[in-house]
Short mmCIF file of C-alpha atoms in Angstrom, two decimals:
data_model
loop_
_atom_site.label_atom_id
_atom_site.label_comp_id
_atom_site.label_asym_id
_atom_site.label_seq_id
_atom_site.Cartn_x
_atom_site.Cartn_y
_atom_site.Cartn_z
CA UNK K 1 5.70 -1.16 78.42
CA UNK K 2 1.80 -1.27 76.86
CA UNK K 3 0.00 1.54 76.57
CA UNK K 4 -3.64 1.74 78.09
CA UNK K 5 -6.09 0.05 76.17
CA UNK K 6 -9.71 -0.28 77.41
CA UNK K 7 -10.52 -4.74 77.62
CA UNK K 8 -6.55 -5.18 77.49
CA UNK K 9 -3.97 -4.08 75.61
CA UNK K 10 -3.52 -5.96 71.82
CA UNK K 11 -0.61 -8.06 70.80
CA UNK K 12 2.83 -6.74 71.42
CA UNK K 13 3.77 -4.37 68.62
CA UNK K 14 0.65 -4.71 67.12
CA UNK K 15 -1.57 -1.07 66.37
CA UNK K 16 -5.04 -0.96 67.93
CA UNK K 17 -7.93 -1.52 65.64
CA UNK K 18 -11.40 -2.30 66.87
CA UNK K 19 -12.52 -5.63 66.32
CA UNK K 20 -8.93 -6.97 65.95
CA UNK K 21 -5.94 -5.99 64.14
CA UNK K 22 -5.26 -6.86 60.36
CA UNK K 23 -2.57 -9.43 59.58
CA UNK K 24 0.75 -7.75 60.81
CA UNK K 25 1.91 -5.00 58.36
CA UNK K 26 -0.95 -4.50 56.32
CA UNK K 27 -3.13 -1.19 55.66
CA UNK K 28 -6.20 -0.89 56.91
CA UNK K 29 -8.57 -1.19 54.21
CA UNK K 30 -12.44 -1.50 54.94
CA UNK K 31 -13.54 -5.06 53.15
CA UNK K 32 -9.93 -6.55 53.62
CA UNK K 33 -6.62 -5.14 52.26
CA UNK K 34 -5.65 -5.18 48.63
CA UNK K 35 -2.90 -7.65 47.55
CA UNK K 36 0.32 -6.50 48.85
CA UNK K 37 1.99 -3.27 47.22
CA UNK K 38 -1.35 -2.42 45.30
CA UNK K 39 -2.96 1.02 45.44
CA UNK K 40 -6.41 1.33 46.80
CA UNK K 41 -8.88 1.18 44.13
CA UNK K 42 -12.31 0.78 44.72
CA UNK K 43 -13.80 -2.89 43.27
CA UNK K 44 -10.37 -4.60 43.60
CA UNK K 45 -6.76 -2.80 42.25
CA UNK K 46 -5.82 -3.22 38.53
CA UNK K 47 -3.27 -5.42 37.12
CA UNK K 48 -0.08 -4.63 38.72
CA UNK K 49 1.58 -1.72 37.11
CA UNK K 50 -1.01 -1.12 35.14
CA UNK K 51 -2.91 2.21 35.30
CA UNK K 52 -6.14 3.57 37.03
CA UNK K 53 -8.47 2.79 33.59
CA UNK K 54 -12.08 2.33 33.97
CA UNK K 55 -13.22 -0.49 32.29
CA UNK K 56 -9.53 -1.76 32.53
CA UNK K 57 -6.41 -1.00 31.12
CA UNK K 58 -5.53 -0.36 27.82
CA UNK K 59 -2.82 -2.76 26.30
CA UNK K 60 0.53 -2.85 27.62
CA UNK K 61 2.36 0.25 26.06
CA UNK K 62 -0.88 2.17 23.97
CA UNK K 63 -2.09 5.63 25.23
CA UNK K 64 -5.98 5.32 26.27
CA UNK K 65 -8.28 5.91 23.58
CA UNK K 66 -11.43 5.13 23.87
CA UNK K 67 -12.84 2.09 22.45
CA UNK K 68 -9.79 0.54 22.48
CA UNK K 69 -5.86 1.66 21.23
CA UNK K 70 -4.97 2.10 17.68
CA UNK K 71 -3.03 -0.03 15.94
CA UNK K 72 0.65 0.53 16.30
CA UNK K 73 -0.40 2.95 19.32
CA UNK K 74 -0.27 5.90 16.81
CA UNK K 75 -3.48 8.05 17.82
CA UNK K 76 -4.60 8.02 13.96
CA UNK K 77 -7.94 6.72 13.71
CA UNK K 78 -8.16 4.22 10.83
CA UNK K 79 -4.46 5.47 8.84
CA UNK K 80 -1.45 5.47 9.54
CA UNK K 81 0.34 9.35 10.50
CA UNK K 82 0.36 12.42 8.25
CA UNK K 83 4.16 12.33 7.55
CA UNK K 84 3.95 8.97 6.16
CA UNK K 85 3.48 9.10 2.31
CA UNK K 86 1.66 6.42 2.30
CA UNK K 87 1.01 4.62 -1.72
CA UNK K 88 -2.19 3.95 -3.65
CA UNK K 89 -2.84 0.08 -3.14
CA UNK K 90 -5.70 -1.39 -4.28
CA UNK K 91 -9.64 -0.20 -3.26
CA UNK K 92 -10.25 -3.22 -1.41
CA UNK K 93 -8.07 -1.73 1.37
CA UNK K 94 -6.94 1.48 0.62
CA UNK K 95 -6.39 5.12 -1.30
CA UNK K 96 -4.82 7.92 -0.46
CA UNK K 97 -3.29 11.06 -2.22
CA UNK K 98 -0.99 14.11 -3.39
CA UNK K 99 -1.68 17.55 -4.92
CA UNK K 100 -1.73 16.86 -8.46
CA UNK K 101 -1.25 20.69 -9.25
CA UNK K 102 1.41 21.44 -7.57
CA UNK K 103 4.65 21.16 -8.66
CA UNK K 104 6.01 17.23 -8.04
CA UNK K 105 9.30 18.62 -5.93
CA UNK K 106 7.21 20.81 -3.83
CA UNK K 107 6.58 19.01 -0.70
CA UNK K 108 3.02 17.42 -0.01
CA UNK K 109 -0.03 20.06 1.34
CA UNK K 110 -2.91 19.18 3.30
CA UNK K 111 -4.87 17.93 0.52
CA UNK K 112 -2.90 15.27 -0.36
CA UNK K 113 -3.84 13.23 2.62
CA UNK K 114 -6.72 12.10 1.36
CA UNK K 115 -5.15 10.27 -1.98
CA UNK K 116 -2.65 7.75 -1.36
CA UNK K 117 -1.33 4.00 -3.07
CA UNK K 118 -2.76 2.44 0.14
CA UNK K 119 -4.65 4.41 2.50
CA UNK K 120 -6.47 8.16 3.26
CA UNK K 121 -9.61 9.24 2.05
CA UNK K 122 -11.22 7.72 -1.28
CA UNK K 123 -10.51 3.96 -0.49
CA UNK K 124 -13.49 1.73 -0.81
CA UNK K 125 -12.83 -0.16 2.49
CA UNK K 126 -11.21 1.55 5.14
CA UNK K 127 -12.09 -0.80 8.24
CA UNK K 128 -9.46 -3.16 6.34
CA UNK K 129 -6.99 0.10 5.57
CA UNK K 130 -5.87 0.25 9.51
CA UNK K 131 -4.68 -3.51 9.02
CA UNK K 132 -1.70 -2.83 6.49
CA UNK K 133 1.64 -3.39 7.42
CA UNK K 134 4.22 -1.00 5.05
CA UNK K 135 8.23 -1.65 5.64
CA UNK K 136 8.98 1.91 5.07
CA UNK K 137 7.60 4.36 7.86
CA UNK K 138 8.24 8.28 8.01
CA UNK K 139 11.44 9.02 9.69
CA UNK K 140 11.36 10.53 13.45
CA UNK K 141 13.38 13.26 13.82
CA UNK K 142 13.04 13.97 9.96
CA UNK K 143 15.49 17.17 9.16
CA UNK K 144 15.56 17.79 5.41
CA UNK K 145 18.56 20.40 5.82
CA UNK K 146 20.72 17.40 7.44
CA UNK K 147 19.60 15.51 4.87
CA UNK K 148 20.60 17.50 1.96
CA UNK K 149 23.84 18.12 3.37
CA UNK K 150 24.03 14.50 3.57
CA UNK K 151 23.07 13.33 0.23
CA UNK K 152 25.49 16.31 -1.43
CA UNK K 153 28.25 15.03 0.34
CA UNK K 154 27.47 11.51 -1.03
CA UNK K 155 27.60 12.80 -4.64
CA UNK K 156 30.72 15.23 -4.05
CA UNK K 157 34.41 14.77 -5.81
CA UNK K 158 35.27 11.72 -7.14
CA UNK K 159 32.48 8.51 -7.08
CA UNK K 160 29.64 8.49 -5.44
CA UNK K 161 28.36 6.77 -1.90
CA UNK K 162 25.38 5.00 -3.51
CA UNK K 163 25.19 3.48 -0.02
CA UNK K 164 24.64 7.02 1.95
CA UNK K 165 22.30 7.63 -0.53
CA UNK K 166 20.28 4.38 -0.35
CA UNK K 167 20.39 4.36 3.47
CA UNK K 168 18.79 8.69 3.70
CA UNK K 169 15.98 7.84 0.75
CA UNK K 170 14.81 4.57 1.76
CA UNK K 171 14.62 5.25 5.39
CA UNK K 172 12.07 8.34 4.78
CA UNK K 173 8.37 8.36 4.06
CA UNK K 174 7.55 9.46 0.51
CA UNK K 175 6.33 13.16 1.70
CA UNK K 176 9.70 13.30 3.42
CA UNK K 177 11.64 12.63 0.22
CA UNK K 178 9.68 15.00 -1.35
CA UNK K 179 10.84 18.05 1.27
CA UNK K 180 14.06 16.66 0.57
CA UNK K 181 13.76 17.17 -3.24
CA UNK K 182 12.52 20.59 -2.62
CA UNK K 183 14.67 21.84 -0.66
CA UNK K 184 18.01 20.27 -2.45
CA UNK K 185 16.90 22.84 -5.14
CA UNK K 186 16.09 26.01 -2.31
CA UNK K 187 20.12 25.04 -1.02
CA UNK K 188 22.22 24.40 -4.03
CA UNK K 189 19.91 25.87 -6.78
CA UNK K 190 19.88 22.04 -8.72
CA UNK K 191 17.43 19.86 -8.89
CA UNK K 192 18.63 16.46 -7.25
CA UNK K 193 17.17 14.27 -9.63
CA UNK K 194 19.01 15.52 -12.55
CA UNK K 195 22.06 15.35 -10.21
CA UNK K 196 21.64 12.06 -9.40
CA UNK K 197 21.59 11.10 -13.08
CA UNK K 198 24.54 12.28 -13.17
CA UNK K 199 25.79 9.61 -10.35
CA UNK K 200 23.58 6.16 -10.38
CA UNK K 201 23.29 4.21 -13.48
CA UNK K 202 21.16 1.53 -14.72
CA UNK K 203 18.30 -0.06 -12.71
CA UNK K 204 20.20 1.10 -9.31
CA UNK K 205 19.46 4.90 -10.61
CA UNK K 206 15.43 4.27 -11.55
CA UNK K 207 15.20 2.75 -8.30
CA UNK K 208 15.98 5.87 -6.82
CA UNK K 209 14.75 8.33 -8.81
CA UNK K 210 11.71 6.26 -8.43
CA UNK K 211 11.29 7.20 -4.37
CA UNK K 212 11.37 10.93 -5.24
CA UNK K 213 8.47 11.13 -7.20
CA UNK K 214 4.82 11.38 -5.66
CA UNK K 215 2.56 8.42 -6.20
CA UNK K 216 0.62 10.28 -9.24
CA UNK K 217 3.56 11.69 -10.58
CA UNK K 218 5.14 8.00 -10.61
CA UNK K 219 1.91 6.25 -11.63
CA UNK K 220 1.82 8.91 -14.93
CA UNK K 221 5.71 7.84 -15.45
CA UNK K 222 5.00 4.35 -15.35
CA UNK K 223 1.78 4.20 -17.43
CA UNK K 224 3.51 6.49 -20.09
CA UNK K 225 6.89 4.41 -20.16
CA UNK K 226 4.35 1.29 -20.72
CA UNK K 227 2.54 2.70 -23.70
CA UNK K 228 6.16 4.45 -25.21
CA UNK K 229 7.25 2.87 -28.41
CA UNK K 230 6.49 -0.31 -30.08
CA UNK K 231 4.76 -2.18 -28.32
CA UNK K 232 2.41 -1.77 -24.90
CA UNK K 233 3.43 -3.18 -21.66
CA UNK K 234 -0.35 -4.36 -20.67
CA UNK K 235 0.15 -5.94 -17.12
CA UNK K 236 1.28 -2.59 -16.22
CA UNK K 237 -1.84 -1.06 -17.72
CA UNK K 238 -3.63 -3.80 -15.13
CA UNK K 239 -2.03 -3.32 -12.29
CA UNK K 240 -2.30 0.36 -12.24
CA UNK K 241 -5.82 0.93 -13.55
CA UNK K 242 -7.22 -2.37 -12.17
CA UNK K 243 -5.69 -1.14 -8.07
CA UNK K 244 -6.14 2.63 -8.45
CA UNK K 245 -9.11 4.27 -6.35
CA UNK K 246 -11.39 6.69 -8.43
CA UNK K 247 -9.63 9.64 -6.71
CA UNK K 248 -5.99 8.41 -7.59
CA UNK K 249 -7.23 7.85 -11.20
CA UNK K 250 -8.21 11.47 -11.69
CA UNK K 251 -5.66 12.80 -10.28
CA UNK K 252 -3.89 10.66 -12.61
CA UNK K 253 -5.98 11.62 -15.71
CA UNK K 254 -4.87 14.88 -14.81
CA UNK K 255 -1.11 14.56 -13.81
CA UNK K 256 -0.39 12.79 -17.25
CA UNK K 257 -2.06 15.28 -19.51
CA UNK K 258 0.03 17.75 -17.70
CA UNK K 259 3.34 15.59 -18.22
CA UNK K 260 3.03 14.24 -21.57
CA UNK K 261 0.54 16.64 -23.22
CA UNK K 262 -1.59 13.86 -24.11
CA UNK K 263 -4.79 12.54 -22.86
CA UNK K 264 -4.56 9.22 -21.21
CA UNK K 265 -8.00 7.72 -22.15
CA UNK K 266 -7.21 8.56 -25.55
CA UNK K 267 -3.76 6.94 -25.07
CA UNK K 268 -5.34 4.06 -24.13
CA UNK K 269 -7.24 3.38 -26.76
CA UNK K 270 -4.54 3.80 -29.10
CA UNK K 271 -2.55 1.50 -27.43
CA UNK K 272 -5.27 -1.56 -26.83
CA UNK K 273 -8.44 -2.61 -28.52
CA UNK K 274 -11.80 -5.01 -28.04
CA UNK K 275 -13.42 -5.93 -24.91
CA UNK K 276 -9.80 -5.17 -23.18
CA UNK K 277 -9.75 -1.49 -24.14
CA UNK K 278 -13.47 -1.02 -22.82
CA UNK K 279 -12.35 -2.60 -19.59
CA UNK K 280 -9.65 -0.19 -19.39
CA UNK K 281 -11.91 2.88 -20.38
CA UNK K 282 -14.61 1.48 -18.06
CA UNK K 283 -12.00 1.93 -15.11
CA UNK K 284 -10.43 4.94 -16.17
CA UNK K 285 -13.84 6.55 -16.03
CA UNK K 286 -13.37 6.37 -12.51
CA UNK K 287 -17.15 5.83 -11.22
CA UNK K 288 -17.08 2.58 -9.48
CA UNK K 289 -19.27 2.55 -6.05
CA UNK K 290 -16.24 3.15 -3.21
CA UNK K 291 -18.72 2.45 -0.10
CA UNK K 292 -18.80 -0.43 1.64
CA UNK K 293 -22.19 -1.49 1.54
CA UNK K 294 -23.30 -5.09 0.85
CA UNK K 295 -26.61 -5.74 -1.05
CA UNK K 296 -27.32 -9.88 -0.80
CA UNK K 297 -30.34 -9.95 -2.63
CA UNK K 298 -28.20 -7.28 -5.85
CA UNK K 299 -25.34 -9.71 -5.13
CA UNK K 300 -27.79 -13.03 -6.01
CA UNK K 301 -29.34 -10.82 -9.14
CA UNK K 302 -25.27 -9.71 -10.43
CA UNK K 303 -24.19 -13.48 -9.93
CA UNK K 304 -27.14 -14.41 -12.10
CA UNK K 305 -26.40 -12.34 -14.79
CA UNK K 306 -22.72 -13.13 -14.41
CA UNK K 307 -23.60 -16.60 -15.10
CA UNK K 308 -26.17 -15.89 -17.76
CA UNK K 309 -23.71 -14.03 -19.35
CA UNK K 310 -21.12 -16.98 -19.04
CA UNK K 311 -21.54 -20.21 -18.92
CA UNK K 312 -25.11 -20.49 -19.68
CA UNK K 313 -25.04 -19.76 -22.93
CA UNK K 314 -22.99 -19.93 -26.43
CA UNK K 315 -20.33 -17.44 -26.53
CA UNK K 316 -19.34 -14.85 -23.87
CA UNK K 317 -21.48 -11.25 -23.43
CA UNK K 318 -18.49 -9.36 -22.30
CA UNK K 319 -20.06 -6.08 -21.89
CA UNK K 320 -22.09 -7.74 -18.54
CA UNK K 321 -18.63 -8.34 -16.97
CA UNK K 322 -17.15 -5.10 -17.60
CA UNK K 323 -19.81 -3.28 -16.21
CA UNK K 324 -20.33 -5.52 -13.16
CA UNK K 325 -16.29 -5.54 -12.44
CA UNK K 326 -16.25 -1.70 -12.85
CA UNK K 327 -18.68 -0.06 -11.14
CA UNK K 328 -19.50 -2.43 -8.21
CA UNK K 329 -18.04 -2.18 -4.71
CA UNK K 330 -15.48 -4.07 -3.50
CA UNK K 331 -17.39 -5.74 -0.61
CA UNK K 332 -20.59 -5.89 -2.52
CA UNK K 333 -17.96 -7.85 -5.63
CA UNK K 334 -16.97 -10.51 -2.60
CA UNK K 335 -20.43 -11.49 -2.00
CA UNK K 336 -21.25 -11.45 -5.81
CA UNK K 337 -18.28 -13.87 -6.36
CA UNK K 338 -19.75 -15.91 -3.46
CA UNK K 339 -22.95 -16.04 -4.88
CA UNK K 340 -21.88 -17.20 -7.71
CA UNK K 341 -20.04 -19.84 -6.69
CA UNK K 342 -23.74 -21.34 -5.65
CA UNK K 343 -25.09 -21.34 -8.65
CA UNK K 344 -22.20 -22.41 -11.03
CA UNK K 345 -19.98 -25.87 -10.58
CA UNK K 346 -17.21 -23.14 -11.45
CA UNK K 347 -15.56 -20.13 -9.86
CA UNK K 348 -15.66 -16.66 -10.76
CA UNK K 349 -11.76 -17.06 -11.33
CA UNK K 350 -12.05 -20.36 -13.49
CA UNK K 351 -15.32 -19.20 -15.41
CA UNK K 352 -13.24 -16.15 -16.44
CA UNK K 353 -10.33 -18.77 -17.57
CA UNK K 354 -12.91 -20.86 -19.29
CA UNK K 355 -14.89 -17.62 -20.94
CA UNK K 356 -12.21 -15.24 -21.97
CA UNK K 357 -8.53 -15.16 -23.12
CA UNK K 358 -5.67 -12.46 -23.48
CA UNK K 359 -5.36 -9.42 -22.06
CA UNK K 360 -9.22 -9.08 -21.31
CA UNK K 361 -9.04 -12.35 -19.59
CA UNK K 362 -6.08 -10.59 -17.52
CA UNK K 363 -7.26 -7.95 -16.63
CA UNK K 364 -10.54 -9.70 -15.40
CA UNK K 365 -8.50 -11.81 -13.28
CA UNK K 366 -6.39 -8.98 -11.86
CA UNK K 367 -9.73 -7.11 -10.39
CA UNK K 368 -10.94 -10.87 -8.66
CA UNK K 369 -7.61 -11.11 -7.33
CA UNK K 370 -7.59 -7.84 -5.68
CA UNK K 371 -10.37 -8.05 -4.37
CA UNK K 372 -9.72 -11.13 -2.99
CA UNK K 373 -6.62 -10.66 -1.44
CA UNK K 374 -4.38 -7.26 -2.42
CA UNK K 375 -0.99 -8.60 -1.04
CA UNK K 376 -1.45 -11.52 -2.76
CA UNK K 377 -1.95 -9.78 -6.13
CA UNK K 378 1.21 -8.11 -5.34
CA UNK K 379 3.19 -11.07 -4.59
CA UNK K 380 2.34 -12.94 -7.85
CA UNK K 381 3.62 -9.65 -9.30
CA UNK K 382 6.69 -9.90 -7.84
CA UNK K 383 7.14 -13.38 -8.59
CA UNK K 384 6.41 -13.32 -11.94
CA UNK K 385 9.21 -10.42 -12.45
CA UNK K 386 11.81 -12.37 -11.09
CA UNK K 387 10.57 -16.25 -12.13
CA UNK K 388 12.72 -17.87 -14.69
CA UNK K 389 15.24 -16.60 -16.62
CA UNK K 390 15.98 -12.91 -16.60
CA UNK K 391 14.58 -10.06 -14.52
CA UNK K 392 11.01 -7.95 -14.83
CA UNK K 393 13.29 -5.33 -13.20
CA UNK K 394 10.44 -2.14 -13.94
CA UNK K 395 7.96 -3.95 -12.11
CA UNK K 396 10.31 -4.95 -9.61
CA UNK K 397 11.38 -1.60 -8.61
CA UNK K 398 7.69 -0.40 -9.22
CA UNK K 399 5.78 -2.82 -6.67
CA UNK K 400 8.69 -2.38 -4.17
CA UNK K 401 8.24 1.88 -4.02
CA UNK K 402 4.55 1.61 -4.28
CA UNK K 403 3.80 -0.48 -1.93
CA UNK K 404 6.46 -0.23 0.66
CA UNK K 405 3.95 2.78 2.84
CA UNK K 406 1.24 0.86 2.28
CA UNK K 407 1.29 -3.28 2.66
CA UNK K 408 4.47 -4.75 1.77
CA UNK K 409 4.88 -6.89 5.01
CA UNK K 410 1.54 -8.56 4.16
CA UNK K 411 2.73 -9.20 0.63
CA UNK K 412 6.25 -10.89 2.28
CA UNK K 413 3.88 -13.06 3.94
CA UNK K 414 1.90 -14.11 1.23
CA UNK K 415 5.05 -14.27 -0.75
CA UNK K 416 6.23 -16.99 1.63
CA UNK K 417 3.14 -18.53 1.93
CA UNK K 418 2.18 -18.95 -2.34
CA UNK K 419 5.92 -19.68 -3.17
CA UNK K 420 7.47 -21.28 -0.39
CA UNK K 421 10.44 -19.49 -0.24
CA UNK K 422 11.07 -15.71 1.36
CA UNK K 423 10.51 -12.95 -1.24
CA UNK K 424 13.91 -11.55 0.32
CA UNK K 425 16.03 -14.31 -1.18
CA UNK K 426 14.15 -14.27 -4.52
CA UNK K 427 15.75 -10.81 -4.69
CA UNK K 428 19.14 -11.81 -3.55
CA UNK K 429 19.24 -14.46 -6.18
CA UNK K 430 18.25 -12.11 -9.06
CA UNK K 431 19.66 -8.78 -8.28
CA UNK K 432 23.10 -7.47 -7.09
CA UNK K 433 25.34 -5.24 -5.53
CA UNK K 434 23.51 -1.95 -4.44
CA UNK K 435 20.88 -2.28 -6.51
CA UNK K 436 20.26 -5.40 -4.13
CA UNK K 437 20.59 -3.31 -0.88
CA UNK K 438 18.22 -0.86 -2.14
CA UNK K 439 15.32 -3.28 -2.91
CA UNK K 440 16.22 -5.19 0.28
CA UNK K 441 16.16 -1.91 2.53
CA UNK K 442 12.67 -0.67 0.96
CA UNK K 443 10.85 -3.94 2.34
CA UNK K 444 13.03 -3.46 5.54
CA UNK K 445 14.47 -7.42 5.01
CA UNK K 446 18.36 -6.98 4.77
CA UNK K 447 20.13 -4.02 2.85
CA UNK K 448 21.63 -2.32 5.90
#
């Protein structure tokens, strides 16, 4: 039953190849066949299921860009997509932005990409931007008319569902909140923030009203709310001014002139004095160096004057701090505070302690820290409003929406790590009802 094969036929059922046949049921491949159920690929078949990448596959799941996959596998080099609103966080690792001319329900241009309370354009360091971790991301899907709908039906007849209301808001990025403003007013002809006064009360209802303002517009509230009346909240004056990138603080300049028909430098002043209101004005001015560049041998000659100006002599020449701690970079600052931990049996942290006091020693502090480490800055702020008895609930509510697009996993973990305890149950145990849930769903730990 063989068929004719010149020098004799093969094995039975086997096909003839010169030279012998391949082990039974393979393909014939020239150099050997690849492993079982690979494709042919020249130099050896990739990982198995993997695709045809030169160089090798990307990882498991990310589209193929070259030099390797963004974070997250969104294709945005360096920041995270346009419909995330994402919030001003501190220069060492971010900035980014919104119009501050249009009107603040109008929903975010172009131009406000590059200004934002944690990443965009105008952030000293953005090799470290692309490593934030927010807890709120833009919504997929995002359809402001269903949302309207759904928020009106929340406030209609008798009560209201604060928990529809939480659930829509806090599960949007901040430019999709702001469509969502805007077009509440287009539908009904109200604006939803003075209808939502009507419904929410207490610190439940600033929470909220809170996530519908831009970043600038929120930053001008919170600065003007701090400097109201008797008496000036100064470690909101700090964290603001001392986290702000130069393009977030003129916008800022700008949005609270606008607001409060005042000028906020001159507000300032009115509100602080000394060596602490020239640190202020100093930062306000909104000059400091936002590149990335690192000078060793400026670094050596900054830490020398640092200490010159410190600890190696009588008293404490403030003015060489200030204008060191305002106008240098943020990388360039790092390697100054390294240098000067050479050349002085102290830190720049506990030379500060030693050399200064009150708000200027604060405020000194609050820059090393940040550029240090942002989330932990952040954490210590949202430790310190719910330590001890009663509850910092402004800055509480203000850390949580102005930080939640930008890096408030990484502050969760350096919450657990400074204070031993998860920053989620520091909330439960100091807030309630939905007030809870809506702090809980904004750093995506609980809530819903």
């Amino acid at each position: 039953g063989s068929a004719p094969y010149p020098g004799g036929p093969p094995a039975a059922g086997s096909a003839p190849y010169p030279g012998g046949p391949p082990a039974a049921g393979s393909a014939p491949y020239p150099g050997g066949p690849p492993a079982a159920g690979s494709a042919p690929y020249p130099g050896g078949p990739p990982a198995a299921g993997s695709a045809p990448y030169p160089g090798g596959p990307p990882a498991a799941g990310n589209a193929p860009y070259p030099g390797g996959p963004p974070a997250g596998g969104a294709p945005y080099p360096g920041s995270a997509p346009p419909t995330t609103a994402p919030y001003p966080g501190a220069p060492p690792a971010g900035g980014g932005s919104y119009s501050n001319t249009a009107p603040a329900a109008q929903p975010p241009t172009a131009a406000m990409a590059g200004l934002s309370m944690g990443s965009g354009a105008g952030a000293p360091q953005a090799a470290v931007r692309s490593q934030r971790k927010p807890s709120v991301r833009a919504a997929a899907n995002f359809n402001k008319e269903e949302d309207v709908k759904l928020i009106q039906k929340a406030m209609k007849g008798f009560g209201c569902d604060e928990k529809s209301i939480i659930s829509t808001l806090c599960k949007r990025s901040n430019a999709q909140r702001l469509e969502i403003r805007s077009h509440f007013k287009t539908m009904f002809g109200k604006d939803l923030m003075d209808e939502l006064k009507k419904e929410l009360h207490g610190h439940l209802e600033n929470g909220v009203l809170a996530l519908l303002r831009d970043p600038i517009e929120y930053d001008a509230y919170s600065l003007y709310h701090a400097m109201k009346g008797a008496g000036t909240d100064e470690a909101t004056l700090i964290e603001i001014l001392c986290s702000r990138t130069n393009a977030q603080k003129n916008a800022l300049k700008e949005r609270y002139k606008r607001d409060y028909k005042k000028d906020l430098e001159k507000a300032v002043k009115s509100e602080t004095s000394g060596h602490f209101e020239r640190l202020l004005v100093s930062l306000l001015s909104a000059t400091r160096d936002e590149s990335t560049t690192v000078d060793r041998t400026a670094a050596k000659a900054d830490a020398q004057k640092l200490y010159q100006a410190g600890e190696a002599r009588w008293g404490t020449d403030e003015s060489t701090f200030n204008y060191i701690m305002a106008s240098r970079n943020f990388s360039q600052l790092k390697a100054i505070f390294d240098e000067y931990s050479k050349i002085s049996k102290y830190s720049i942290e506990k030379s500060i302690q030693r050399e200064m006091s009150g708000d200027l020693k604060d405020g000194m502090l609050a820059i090393v820290h940040i550029v240090r480490d942002t989330p932990g800055f952040f954490a210590q702020r949202l430790y310190k409003s719910m330590k001890g008895l009663g509850t910092d609930d402004d800055t509480l509510v203000r850390v949580c929406v102005t930080r939640c697009e930008v890096d408030m996993e990484d502050i969760k973990v350096r919450f657990q790590q400074e204070y031993k305890k998860s920053l989620r149950s520091f909330i439960e145990g100091d807030t309630s009802g939905n007030y809870r849930r809506l702090l809980l769903t904004m750093i995506n730990d609980g809530g819903f």
